[in-house]
Structure formats: structure tokens, C-alpha cells
């Protein structure tokens, strides 16, 4: 199912030790695991035959390494606004650990002390959506789960908090696009492995 309209491919980085253990990985720059590197190499085959007018990557090594192993490193432009959520005081903690200290906490509603609020991540996503809407070609983006989830919500015109409704696995591919015309943004595919 292809589209006559511009599309944006979203790739979540490959597996890291912290993604396996469920630790919040915002600005800590940790590498891919060997399994994460292998999954990143498989992205090349999954995107084979596609042409992208631009390739954008988060500044994290997990995103940029996924991009490089997928075969797009030489084309990539690093964009700071694509960085993962800044978890502040919750960096490196699991949701279970956070809930033990702060019962009822929800990332997409409450944000993180000494880090970003949902509105902060939403503002960065809005910058990206604005750039995408000005582009007439197919864009490929490599980033992290929570940022990409907020980006999808904002693409659809939903509040940034709606990002909690979109789960993303490591090394997954999703596609943002349009339906009947450029005034109808949609999610064309989501979380494909």
C-alpha cells in the first residue's frame, strides 16, 4: 500500500541494555547490544528499494548507530530536537522503581522532575512536524521510543499526552503520511518488526 503523498518513516533504535531492562534512557548515551546491532542491520533489507529525500537522526549514539548499520549513516543529518525525552531525576530508573517512590506517576501526564514535561517534548515534536509539512519528499527519521510516540501524536493533531497510546518496539518501523490530501495526516503503518 503506497501513497501518492509524502511519507515519513520512523525507526526506533535497536536494543540497548537499558531498553531490555526497562530503564528510562533519555540523555544517557549508551550503545546498542549485539542483538540491537543485528536488528539495525536488518532494517536495511526492510527499507530496500526505497528512496529518501532526507535522513534525520537523533544525536544519541543508539539512534545514529542504528542509522549507520541500516546503511543510511552517510546521508544522515543530526537534529537535536529528535533527542529522547529528558528524564531528569528518573534517568536510569524503571517505571516500577519510580512508582515505588511516586505512586500513580505516568510519564506522559506528569513528566519528570529536573527533566522535561510532556509539553516540552511536544514543542520539540512540533518543530519536527513543521519541518515535515514543508517537505515534499519521503523522510527517514531515527530516534527513540517516547519522542517518536509524541511525534506521532502531534502529527495527528493530538495532544502530546496521547503519545502514551502508541507503543514502539526496538528496531521497529512506522510510517506517517496522509490519506486523501495533505490536510488529512494519518498513521499509515505502526510498530512493524
XYZ file of N, CA, C and O in Angstrom:
772
model
N 0.851 -1.173 0.000
C 0.000 0.000 0.000
C 0.892 1.230 0.000
O 1.433 1.632 1.013
N 1.097 1.816 -1.145
C 1.924 3.014 -1.225
C 1.026 4.241 -1.363
O -0.145 4.144 -1.673
N 1.625 5.387 -1.159
C 0.869 6.629 -1.158
C 1.431 7.579 -2.199
O 2.626 7.598 -2.464
N 0.548 8.403 -2.747
C 0.974 9.437 -3.692
C 1.499 10.666 -2.940
O 2.042 11.573 -3.551
N 1.345 10.672 -1.618
C 1.733 11.821 -0.805
C 3.043 11.540 -0.063
O 3.437 10.385 0.099
N 3.705 12.594 0.394
C 4.951 12.392 1.154
C 4.708 11.511 2.382
O 3.639 11.559 2.992
N 5.721 10.721 2.715
C 5.642 9.870 3.895
C 6.873 10.102 4.765
O 7.923 10.510 4.280
N 6.707 9.820 6.034
C 7.813 9.896 6.978
C 7.955 8.539 7.643
O 7.017 8.060 8.284
N 9.112 7.938 7.474
C 9.417 6.654 8.107
C 10.094 6.926 9.440
O 11.071 7.684 9.499
N 9.574 6.323 10.497
C 10.132 6.457 11.835
C 10.776 5.138 12.229
O 10.129 4.093 12.169
N 12.031 5.183 12.628
C 12.725 3.975 13.076
C 13.168 4.186 14.517
O 13.903 5.137 14.818
N 12.696 3.305 15.384
C 13.206 3.332 16.757
C 14.540 2.594 16.759
O 14.713 1.577 16.096
N 15.487 3.101 17.524
C 16.814 2.498 17.598
C 16.747 1.029 18.021
O 15.757 0.561 18.580
N 17.833 0.317 17.776
C 17.946 -1.072 18.195
C 18.058 -1.197 19.706
O 18.197 -0.215 20.440
N 18.024 -2.422 20.145
C 18.057 -2.751 21.569
C 19.329 -2.254 22.266
O 20.422 -2.317 21.705
N 19.156 -1.770 23.502
C 20.276 -1.433 24.385
C 20.086 -2.217 25.686
O 19.003 -2.767 25.931
N 21.103 -2.236 26.516
C 20.957 -2.911 27.820
C 19.809 -2.302 28.616
O 19.066 -3.006 29.291
N 19.654 -0.988 28.540
C 18.604 -0.338 29.314
C 17.220 -0.558 28.713
O 16.239 -0.622 29.443
N 17.100 -0.678 27.387
C 15.774 -0.958 26.822
C 15.333 -2.372 27.209
O 14.148 -2.614 27.435
N 16.281 -3.296 27.313
C 15.955 -4.662 27.728
C 15.479 -4.678 29.181
O 14.502 -5.355 29.524
N 16.132 -3.911 30.052
C 15.798 -3.923 31.481
C 14.666 -2.955 31.834
O 14.211 -2.927 32.978
N 14.211 -2.138 30.867
C 13.117 -1.205 31.118
C 13.541 0.082 31.811
O 12.694 0.822 32.316
N 14.842 0.371 31.812
C 15.317 1.604 32.433
C 15.099 2.783 31.491
O 15.362 2.686 30.294
N 14.632 3.886 32.022
C 14.413 5.089 31.221
C 15.748 5.628 30.731
O 16.613 5.981 31.514
N 15.894 5.671 29.407
C 17.141 6.104 28.781
C 16.872 7.364 27.982
O 16.435 7.296 26.844
N 17.113 8.489 28.580
C 16.926 9.753 27.887
C 18.226 10.249 27.312
O 18.568 10.001 26.170
N 19.001 10.921 28.122
C 20.215 11.559 27.651
C 21.472 10.731 27.931
O 22.550 11.093 27.493
N 21.343 9.629 28.682
C 22.490 8.749 28.880
C 22.787 8.087 27.547
O 21.907 7.482 26.939
N 24.008 8.214 27.084
C 24.338 7.779 25.726
C 24.980 6.395 25.761
O 26.199 6.259 25.786
N 24.150 5.374 25.778
C 24.652 4.005 25.861
C 24.565 3.319 24.496
O 23.721 3.668 23.666
N 25.430 2.337 24.263
C 25.486 1.694 22.950
C 24.406 0.632 22.764
O 23.748 0.199 23.715
N 24.284 0.203 21.530
C 23.417 -0.926 21.199
C 24.048 -2.211 21.726
O 25.269 -2.326 21.819
N 23.211 -3.172 22.047
C 23.710 -4.509 22.363
C 24.064 -5.189 21.035
O 23.654 -4.703 19.952
N 24.767 -6.331 21.064
C 24.992 -7.067 19.818
C 23.681 -7.423 19.102
O 23.591 -7.322 17.876
N 22.648 -7.778 19.864
C 21.337 -8.068 19.245
C 20.750 -6.798 18.629
O 20.111 -6.853 17.566
N 20.964 -5.661 19.284
C 20.491 -4.388 18.740
C 21.194 -4.024 17.453
O 20.589 -3.504 16.512
N 22.495 -4.310 17.391
C 23.244 -4.062 16.156
C 22.746 -4.959 15.029
O 22.596 -4.500 13.889
N 22.490 -6.209 15.343
C 21.995 -7.142 14.320
C 20.629 -6.702 13.797
O 20.369 -6.710 12.593
N 19.742 -6.299 14.700
C 18.416 -5.820 14.292
C 18.542 -4.565 13.426
O 17.793 -4.399 12.458
N 19.499 -3.693 13.755
C 19.712 -2.476 12.965
C 20.157 -2.832 11.549
O 19.727 -2.201 10.577
N 21.005 -3.845 11.418
C 21.441 -4.281 10.074
C 20.255 -4.799 9.256
O 20.205 -4.607 8.044
N 19.306 -5.442 9.911
C 18.133 -5.977 9.203
C 17.201 -4.872 8.696
O 16.410 -5.096 7.782
N 17.296 -3.698 9.287
C 16.468 -2.577 8.822
C 16.804 -2.247 7.371
O 15.928 -1.884 6.588
N 18.063 -2.410 6.994
C 18.475 -2.124 5.608
C 17.645 -2.937 4.620
O 17.144 -2.390 3.623
N 17.475 -4.221 4.879
C 16.692 -5.069 3.975
C 15.223 -4.666 3.976
O 14.561 -4.689 2.939
N 14.738 -4.263 5.131
C 13.326 -3.880 5.244
C 13.022 -2.573 4.509
O 11.892 -2.330 4.106
N 14.050 -1.741 4.336
C 13.871 -0.466 3.624
C 14.448 -0.511 2.202
O 14.485 0.506 1.525
N 14.861 -1.681 1.794
C 15.480 -1.849 0.478
C 14.550 -1.367 -0.633
O 13.348 -1.628 -0.624
N 15.128 -0.641 -1.568
C 14.370 -0.153 -2.720
C 13.694 1.183 -2.502
O 13.153 1.759 -3.449
N 13.700 1.685 -1.286
C 13.081 2.975 -1.001
C 14.099 4.093 -1.165
O 15.283 3.917 -0.874
N 13.634 5.230 -1.617
C 14.483 6.405 -1.770
C 13.981 7.477 -0.815
O 12.773 7.740 -0.745
N 14.908 8.077 -0.087
C 14.551 9.107 0.880
C 15.178 10.434 0.468
O 16.341 10.488 0.089
N 14.374 11.498 0.546
C 14.886 12.821 0.201
C 15.748 13.383 1.332
O 16.575 14.259 1.096
N 15.559 12.858 2.546
C 16.383 13.270 3.682
C 16.361 12.174 4.733
O 15.379 11.436 4.856
N 17.459 12.085 5.478
C 17.569 11.159 6.600
C 17.970 11.979 7.811
O 18.981 12.687 7.775
N 17.180 11.903 8.881
C 17.432 12.660 10.092
C 17.652 11.700 11.251
O 16.996 10.664 11.337
N 18.551 12.052 12.146
C 18.825 11.213 13.301
C 18.904 12.027 14.580
O 19.392 13.159 14.579
N 18.462 11.422 15.642
C 18.707 11.942 16.987
C 20.213 11.963 17.210
O 20.945 11.179 16.608
N 20.695 12.810 18.106
C 22.130 12.835 18.382
C 22.636 11.647 19.209
O 23.840 11.456 19.324
N 21.757 10.827 19.761
C 22.215 9.708 20.590
C 22.944 8.672 19.740
O 22.613 8.462 18.579
N 23.938 8.019 20.341
C 24.672 7.000 19.596
C 23.779 5.805 19.276
O 23.981 5.146 18.253
N 22.778 5.510 20.096
C 21.901 4.374 19.793
C 21.097 4.622 18.522
O 20.863 3.696 17.747
N 20.687 5.869 18.295
C 19.961 6.208 17.068
C 20.914 6.320 15.888
O 20.652 5.774 14.809
N 22.021 7.024 16.068
C 22.947 7.224 14.944
C 23.609 5.911 14.519
O 23.841 5.683 13.332
N 23.883 5.025 15.472
C 24.468 3.720 15.136
C 23.436 2.855 14.397
O 23.774 2.165 13.432
N 22.191 2.905 14.827
C 21.131 2.186 14.118
C 21.036 2.694 12.688
O 20.947 1.913 11.741
N 21.083 3.999 12.532
C 21.046 4.628 11.206
C 22.212 4.142 10.349
O 22.030 3.746 9.191
N 23.419 4.153 10.910
C 24.612 3.742 10.161
C 24.544 2.260 9.785
O 24.821 1.892 8.639
N 24.168 1.414 10.737
C 24.105 -0.025 10.455
C 22.999 -0.366 9.459
O 23.084 -1.374 8.760
N 21.979 0.472 9.394
C 20.903 0.285 8.416
C 21.312 0.781 7.033
O 20.568 0.609 6.063
N 22.491 1.413 6.933
C 23.008 1.846 5.646
C 22.738 3.291 5.281
O 22.928 3.690 4.130
N 22.323 4.109 6.248
C 21.962 5.494 5.950
C 22.850 6.517 6.646
O 22.569 7.717 6.616
N 23.927 6.066 7.276
C 24.782 6.962 8.048
C 25.377 8.102 7.246
O 25.462 9.234 7.736
N 25.765 7.844 6.011
C 26.402 8.895 5.212
C 25.417 9.979 4.781
O 25.819 11.088 4.448
N 24.129 9.686 4.801
C 23.103 10.653 4.411
C 22.526 11.414 5.600
O 21.826 12.407 5.414
N 22.784 10.938 6.802
C 22.079 11.431 7.984
C 22.489 12.833 8.398
O 23.661 13.182 8.389
N 21.493 13.596 8.778
C 21.669 14.908 9.389
C 21.218 14.760 10.839
O 20.102 14.309 11.104
N 22.095 15.128 11.769
C 21.754 15.040 13.189
C 20.923 16.252 13.580
O 21.294 17.395 13.286
N 19.804 15.998 14.250
C 18.905 17.074 14.675
C 18.661 16.948 16.175
O 18.099 15.948 16.641
N 19.044 17.967 16.909
C 18.923 17.957 18.373
C 17.487 17.780 18.840
O 17.235 17.159 19.873
N 16.536 18.312 18.081
C 15.138 18.221 18.514
C 14.596 16.793 18.491
O 13.533 16.511 19.039
N 15.315 15.863 17.860
C 14.883 14.461 17.803
C 15.367 13.648 19.003
O 15.128 12.448 19.080
N 16.053 14.293 19.963
C 16.569 13.591 21.141
C 15.422 12.997 21.956
O 14.295 13.508 21.958
N 15.740 11.929 22.673
C 14.750 11.298 23.544
C 14.389 12.235 24.688
O 15.104 13.205 24.989
N 13.281 11.954 25.324
C 12.771 12.686 26.486
C 13.896 12.822 27.514
O 14.616 11.864 27.781
N 14.035 13.988 28.092
C 14.988 14.180 29.188
C 14.276 13.748 30.470
O 13.382 14.428 30.951
N 14.699 12.604 31.022
C 14.035 12.034 32.193
C 14.531 12.636 33.510
O 14.015 12.287 34.564
N 15.517 13.509 33.452
C 15.966 14.196 34.657
C 16.275 13.245 35.792
O 17.083 12.331 35.664
N 15.603 13.443 36.936
C 15.843 12.624 38.133
C 15.449 11.162 37.938
O 15.856 10.313 38.725
N 14.675 10.865 36.896
C 14.231 9.484 36.656
C 15.112 8.746 35.651
O 14.838 7.600 35.303
N 16.161 9.398 35.185
C 17.083 8.766 34.234
C 17.659 7.485 34.847
O 18.140 7.470 35.978
N 17.579 6.402 34.098
C 18.153 5.130 34.524
C 17.256 4.307 35.432
O 17.611 3.182 35.791
N 16.106 4.846 35.815
C 15.182 4.112 36.678
C 14.124 3.393 35.848
O 13.790 3.824 34.742
N 13.581 2.326 36.391
C 12.457 1.652 35.749
C 11.158 2.295 36.234
O 11.133 2.970 37.275
N 10.089 2.066 35.508
C 8.785 2.583 35.933
C 8.424 2.021 37.307
O 7.898 2.749 38.163
N 8.724 0.760 37.548
C 8.428 0.144 38.851
C 9.151 0.889 39.975
O 8.564 1.149 41.026
N 10.406 1.241 39.766
C 11.166 1.985 40.785
C 10.557 3.370 41.024
O 10.456 3.825 42.166
N 10.166 4.023 39.953
C 9.572 5.358 40.076
C 8.249 5.272 40.828
O 7.971 6.074 41.739
N 7.426 4.292 40.494
C 6.122 4.145 41.145
C 6.247 3.828 42.633
O 5.371 4.186 43.422
N 7.331 3.165 43.020
C 7.550 2.885 44.443
C 7.742 4.182 45.220
O 7.341 4.296 46.382
N 8.346 5.177 44.577
C 8.583 6.475 45.203
C 7.440 7.464 44.962
O 7.190 8.350 45.767
N 6.766 7.298 43.824
C 5.720 8.248 43.423
C 4.524 7.473 42.854
O 4.355 7.384 41.630
N 3.713 6.894 43.716
C 2.563 6.101 43.254
C 1.663 6.903 42.310
O 1.422 8.094 42.520
N 1.203 6.237 41.272
C 0.292 6.875 40.317
C 0.981 7.667 39.214
O 0.318 8.180 38.311
N 2.310 7.757 39.251
C 3.036 8.531 38.250
C 2.821 7.958 36.857
O 2.801 6.746 36.661
N 2.629 8.853 35.890
C 2.562 8.480 34.471
C 3.405 9.477 33.692
O 3.187 10.685 33.773
N 4.361 8.944 32.935
C 5.300 9.794 32.205
C 4.597 10.816 31.335
O 4.901 12.010 31.393
N 3.654 10.368 30.507
C 3.046 11.262 29.524
C 2.109 12.290 30.160
O 1.773 13.282 29.530
N 1.718 12.073 31.392
C 0.891 13.050 32.108
C 1.744 13.949 32.997
O 1.536 15.158 33.059
N 2.716 13.348 33.693
C 3.421 14.046 34.761
C 4.818 14.552 34.414
O 5.354 15.392 35.126
N 5.419 14.013 33.345
C 6.779 14.416 33.027
C 7.758 13.945 34.087
O 7.463 13.034 34.860
N 8.925 14.590 34.150
C 9.993 14.152 35.046
C 10.592 15.333 35.800
O 10.936 16.344 35.193
N 10.771 15.190 37.128
C 11.433 16.259 37.872
C 12.865 16.434 37.389
O 13.551 15.454 37.097
N 13.280 17.672 37.255
C 14.603 18.045 36.759
C 14.816 17.627 35.300
O 15.937 17.627 34.802
N 13.742 17.252 34.633
C 13.790 16.863 33.222
C 12.698 17.588 32.455
O 12.321 18.710 32.808
N 12.185 16.937 31.432
C 11.178 17.576 30.586
C 9.753 17.209 30.994
O 9.481 16.093 31.438
N 8.872 18.160 30.788
C 7.441 17.921 30.863
C 6.973 17.448 29.491
O 7.668 17.634 28.479
N 5.793 16.897 29.438
C 5.234 16.450 28.167
C 5.157 17.611 27.178
O 5.426 17.441 25.993
N 4.818 18.792 27.661
C 4.716 19.960 26.776
C 6.067 20.323 26.162
O 6.127 20.802 25.027
N 7.162 20.088 26.901
C 8.497 20.355 26.358
C 8.799 19.426 25.188
O 9.300 19.857 24.142
N 8.501 18.143 25.364
C 8.731 17.166 24.294
C 7.793 17.470 23.129
O 8.186 17.395 21.962
N 6.563 17.858 23.447
C 5.609 18.233 22.410
C 6.075 19.412 21.575
O 5.893 19.436 20.354
N 6.715 20.386 22.211
C 7.229 21.550 21.478
C 8.323 21.122 20.505
O 8.382 21.618 19.365
N 9.201 20.194 20.930
C 10.234 19.693 20.013
C 9.604 18.904 18.873
O 10.028 18.997 17.718
N 8.578 18.117 19.197
C 7.882 17.358 18.147
C 7.203 18.303 17.158
O 7.216 18.054 15.946
N 6.649 19.393 17.657
C 6.003 20.370 16.777
C 6.991 20.980 15.792
O 6.641 21.234 14.630
N 8.218 21.228 16.241
C 9.246 21.728 15.322
C 9.466 20.728 14.183
O 9.563 21.105 13.014
N 9.536 19.467 14.541
C 9.755 18.424 13.539
C 8.557 18.305 12.605
O 8.727 18.212 11.382
N 7.354 18.328 13.154
C 6.155 18.262 12.309
C 6.141 19.430 11.329
O 5.842 19.257 10.139
N 6.485 20.608 11.796
C 6.544 21.775 10.907
C 7.520 21.577 9.768
O 7.219 21.913 8.612
N 8.677 21.005 10.060
C 9.665 20.729 9.015
C 9.138 19.668 8.040
O 9.324 19.785 6.826
N 8.489 18.650 8.569
C 7.960 17.584 7.707
C 6.870 18.101 6.776
O 6.803 17.716 5.617
N 6.022 18.983 7.287
C 4.924 19.508 6.467
C 5.442 20.397 5.325
O 4.746 20.589 4.337
N 6.659 20.923 5.466
C 7.263 21.752 4.424
C 8.038 20.920 3.396
O 8.562 21.466 2.435
N 8.112 19.624 3.603
C 8.906 18.752 2.750
C 8.016 18.013 1.777
O 6.959 17.509 2.148
N 8.462 17.924 0.549
C 7.678 17.256 -0.479
C 8.159 15.827 -0.735
O 7.635 15.136 -1.572
N 9.154 15.383 0.014
C 9.702 14.060 -0.227
C 9.485 13.126 0.939
O 8.856 13.473 1.934
N 10.029 11.931 0.807
C 9.940 10.926 1.856
C 11.139 11.070 2.786
O 12.281 11.101 2.346
N 10.857 11.180 4.079
C 11.879 11.406 5.095
C 12.028 10.145 5.941
O 11.043 9.468 6.244
N 13.255 9.864 6.362
C 13.556 8.747 7.244
C 14.133 9.325 8.534
O 15.104 10.074 8.500
N 13.516 8.977 9.683
C 13.933 9.500 10.981
C 14.321 8.348 11.906
O 13.568 7.385 12.057
N 15.487 8.481 12.547
C 15.944 7.534 13.560
C 15.934 8.243 14.914
O 16.584 9.278 15.071
N 15.200 7.683 15.868
C 15.142 8.296 17.190
C 14.755 7.238 18.216
O 14.956 6.047 17.998
N 14.176 7.707 19.330
C 13.839 6.843 20.460
C 12.336 6.799 20.692
O 11.590 7.652 20.219
N 11.922 5.823 21.467
C 10.508 5.491 21.637
C 9.621 6.645 22.075
O 8.664 6.995 21.384
N 9.890 7.216 23.246
C 8.950 8.195 23.777
C 8.883 9.461 22.926
O 7.804 10.031 22.737
N 10.010 9.897 22.374
C 9.951 11.056 21.485
C 9.118 10.736 20.243
O 8.260 11.525 19.832
N 9.358 9.573 19.632
C 8.620 9.210 18.416
C 7.122 9.050 18.689
O 6.300 9.376 17.830
N 6.775 8.597 19.862
C 5.367 8.462 20.225
C 4.695 9.834 20.320
O 3.559 10.026 19.850
N 5.394 10.808 20.913
C 4.863 12.174 20.967
C 4.798 12.767 19.563
O 3.822 13.432 19.201
N 5.812 12.498 18.755
C 5.811 12.988 17.370
C 4.585 12.472 16.612
O 3.923 13.232 15.900
N 4.268 11.200 16.772
C 3.091 10.629 16.099
C 1.812 11.311 16.571
O 0.936 11.643 15.763
N 1.705 11.541 17.865
C 0.515 12.216 18.395
C 0.374 13.613 17.812
O -0.713 14.015 17.365
N 1.460 14.353 17.788
C 1.410 15.714 17.255
C 1.173 15.728 15.747
O 0.514 16.621 15.226
N 1.697 14.731 15.022
C 1.439 14.604 13.585
C -0.067 14.544 13.329
O -0.583 15.137 12.384
N -0.766 13.827 14.203
C -2.214 13.656 14.057
C -3.014 14.822 14.622
O -4.238 14.841 14.513
N -2.329 15.785 15.254
C -3.022 16.916 15.858
C -3.529 16.619 17.256
O -4.321 17.384 17.811
N -3.072 15.513 17.851
C -3.458 15.158 19.211
C -2.539 15.852 20.210
O -1.443 16.293 19.866
N -2.973 15.918 21.450
C -2.111 16.459 22.496
C -0.884 15.568 22.669
O -0.964 14.357 22.424
N 0.241 16.124 23.104
C 1.442 15.300 23.297
C 1.200 14.110 24.232
O 1.791 13.050 24.061
N 0.307 14.280 25.200
C 0.000 13.213 26.152
C -0.539 11.960 25.463
O -0.422 10.848 25.981
N -1.145 12.116 24.290
C -1.686 10.965 23.557
C -0.588 10.030 23.070
O -0.872 8.897 22.668
N 0.666 10.460 23.148
C 1.767 9.576 22.797
C 1.787 8.298 23.611
O 2.302 7.272 23.171
N 1.184 8.330 24.813
C 1.154 7.130 25.644
C 0.338 6.013 25.002
O 0.467 4.847 25.394
N -0.440 6.315 23.996
C -1.282 5.317 23.337
C -0.561 4.536 22.239
O -1.107 3.567 21.715
N 0.654 4.960 21.884
C 1.387 4.364 20.776
C 2.653 3.667 21.283
O 3.630 4.322 21.585
N 2.626 2.357 21.365
C 3.797 1.611 21.836
C 4.742 1.354 20.678
O 4.305 1.091 19.551
N 6.054 1.431 20.939
C 7.065 1.175 19.916
C 8.111 0.189 20.426
O 8.710 0.402 21.475
N 8.345 -0.861 19.672
C 9.400 -1.814 19.985
C 10.722 -1.326 19.397
O 10.739 -0.518 18.461
N 11.829 -1.860 19.927
C 13.125 -1.517 19.357
C 13.198 -2.017 17.918
O 12.591 -3.028 17.557
N 13.932 -1.286 17.099
C 14.152 -1.602 15.680
C 12.848 -1.735 14.893
O 12.786 -2.430 13.888
N 11.815 -1.042 15.347
C 10.540 -1.059 14.618
C 10.508 0.074 13.599
O 11.229 1.060 13.715
N 9.648 -0.105 12.610
C 9.449 0.908 11.571
C 7.975 1.292 11.563
O 7.097 0.435 11.595
N 7.731 2.595 11.523
C 6.371 3.134 11.437
C 6.354 4.164 10.311
O 7.404 4.702 9.947
N 5.172 4.433 9.792
C 5.072 5.392 8.686
C 3.951 6.389 8.953
O 2.799 6.004 9.177
N 4.314 7.665 8.922
C 3.341 8.755 8.978
C 3.086 9.215 7.552
O 4.008 9.254 6.740
N 1.860 9.567 7.258
C 1.549 10.045 5.918
C 0.228 10.784 5.896
O -0.172 11.399 6.890
N -0.433 10.688 4.762
C -1.701 11.375 4.549
C -2.683 10.404 3.912
O -2.283 9.408 3.317
N -3.976 10.726 4.028
C -4.963 9.883 3.364
C -5.384 10.503 2.038
O -4.744 10.292 1.030
N -6.416 11.321 2.009
C -6.944 11.831 0.740
C -6.197 13.033 0.198
O -6.147 13.254 -1.004
N -5.663 13.855 1.097
C -4.898 15.033 0.681
C -4.011 15.471 1.837
O -4.016 14.849 2.895
N -3.270 16.547 1.657
C -2.294 16.982 2.650
C -2.918 17.599 3.900
O -2.205 17.983 4.824
N -4.245 17.666 3.944
C -4.919 18.148 5.156
C -5.363 16.988 6.040
O -5.976 17.213 7.079
N -5.075 15.743 5.644
C -5.524 14.568 6.381
C -4.342 13.697 6.817
O -4.091 12.638 6.244
N -3.606 14.140 7.844
C -2.491 13.323 8.318
C -2.994 12.041 8.979
O -4.004 12.059 9.698
N -2.295 10.942 8.722
C -2.661 9.640 9.274
C -1.398 8.859 9.646
O -0.295 9.221 9.245
N -1.603 7.796 10.376
C -0.551 6.809 10.580
C -0.823 5.699 9.574
O -1.871 5.042 9.620
N 0.088 5.504 8.651
C -0.110 4.512 7.595
C 0.303 3.114 8.046
O -0.282 2.122 7.630
N 1.320 3.043 8.891
C 1.760 1.769 9.475
C 2.356 2.086 10.843
O 2.909 3.158 11.047
N 2.300 1.097 11.767
C 2.820 1.364 13.101
C 3.516 0.144 13.682
O 2.993 -0.974 13.608
N 4.685 0.368 14.254
C 5.419 -0.612 15.068
C 5.662 -1.933 14.336
O 5.501 -3.009 14.900
N 6.068 -1.837 13.084
C 6.325 -3.056 12.304
C 7.717 -3.579 12.584
O 8.691 -2.833 12.597
N 7.819 -4.864 12.803
C 9.098 -5.522 13.075
C 9.527 -6.331 11.871
O 8.758 -6.788 11.115
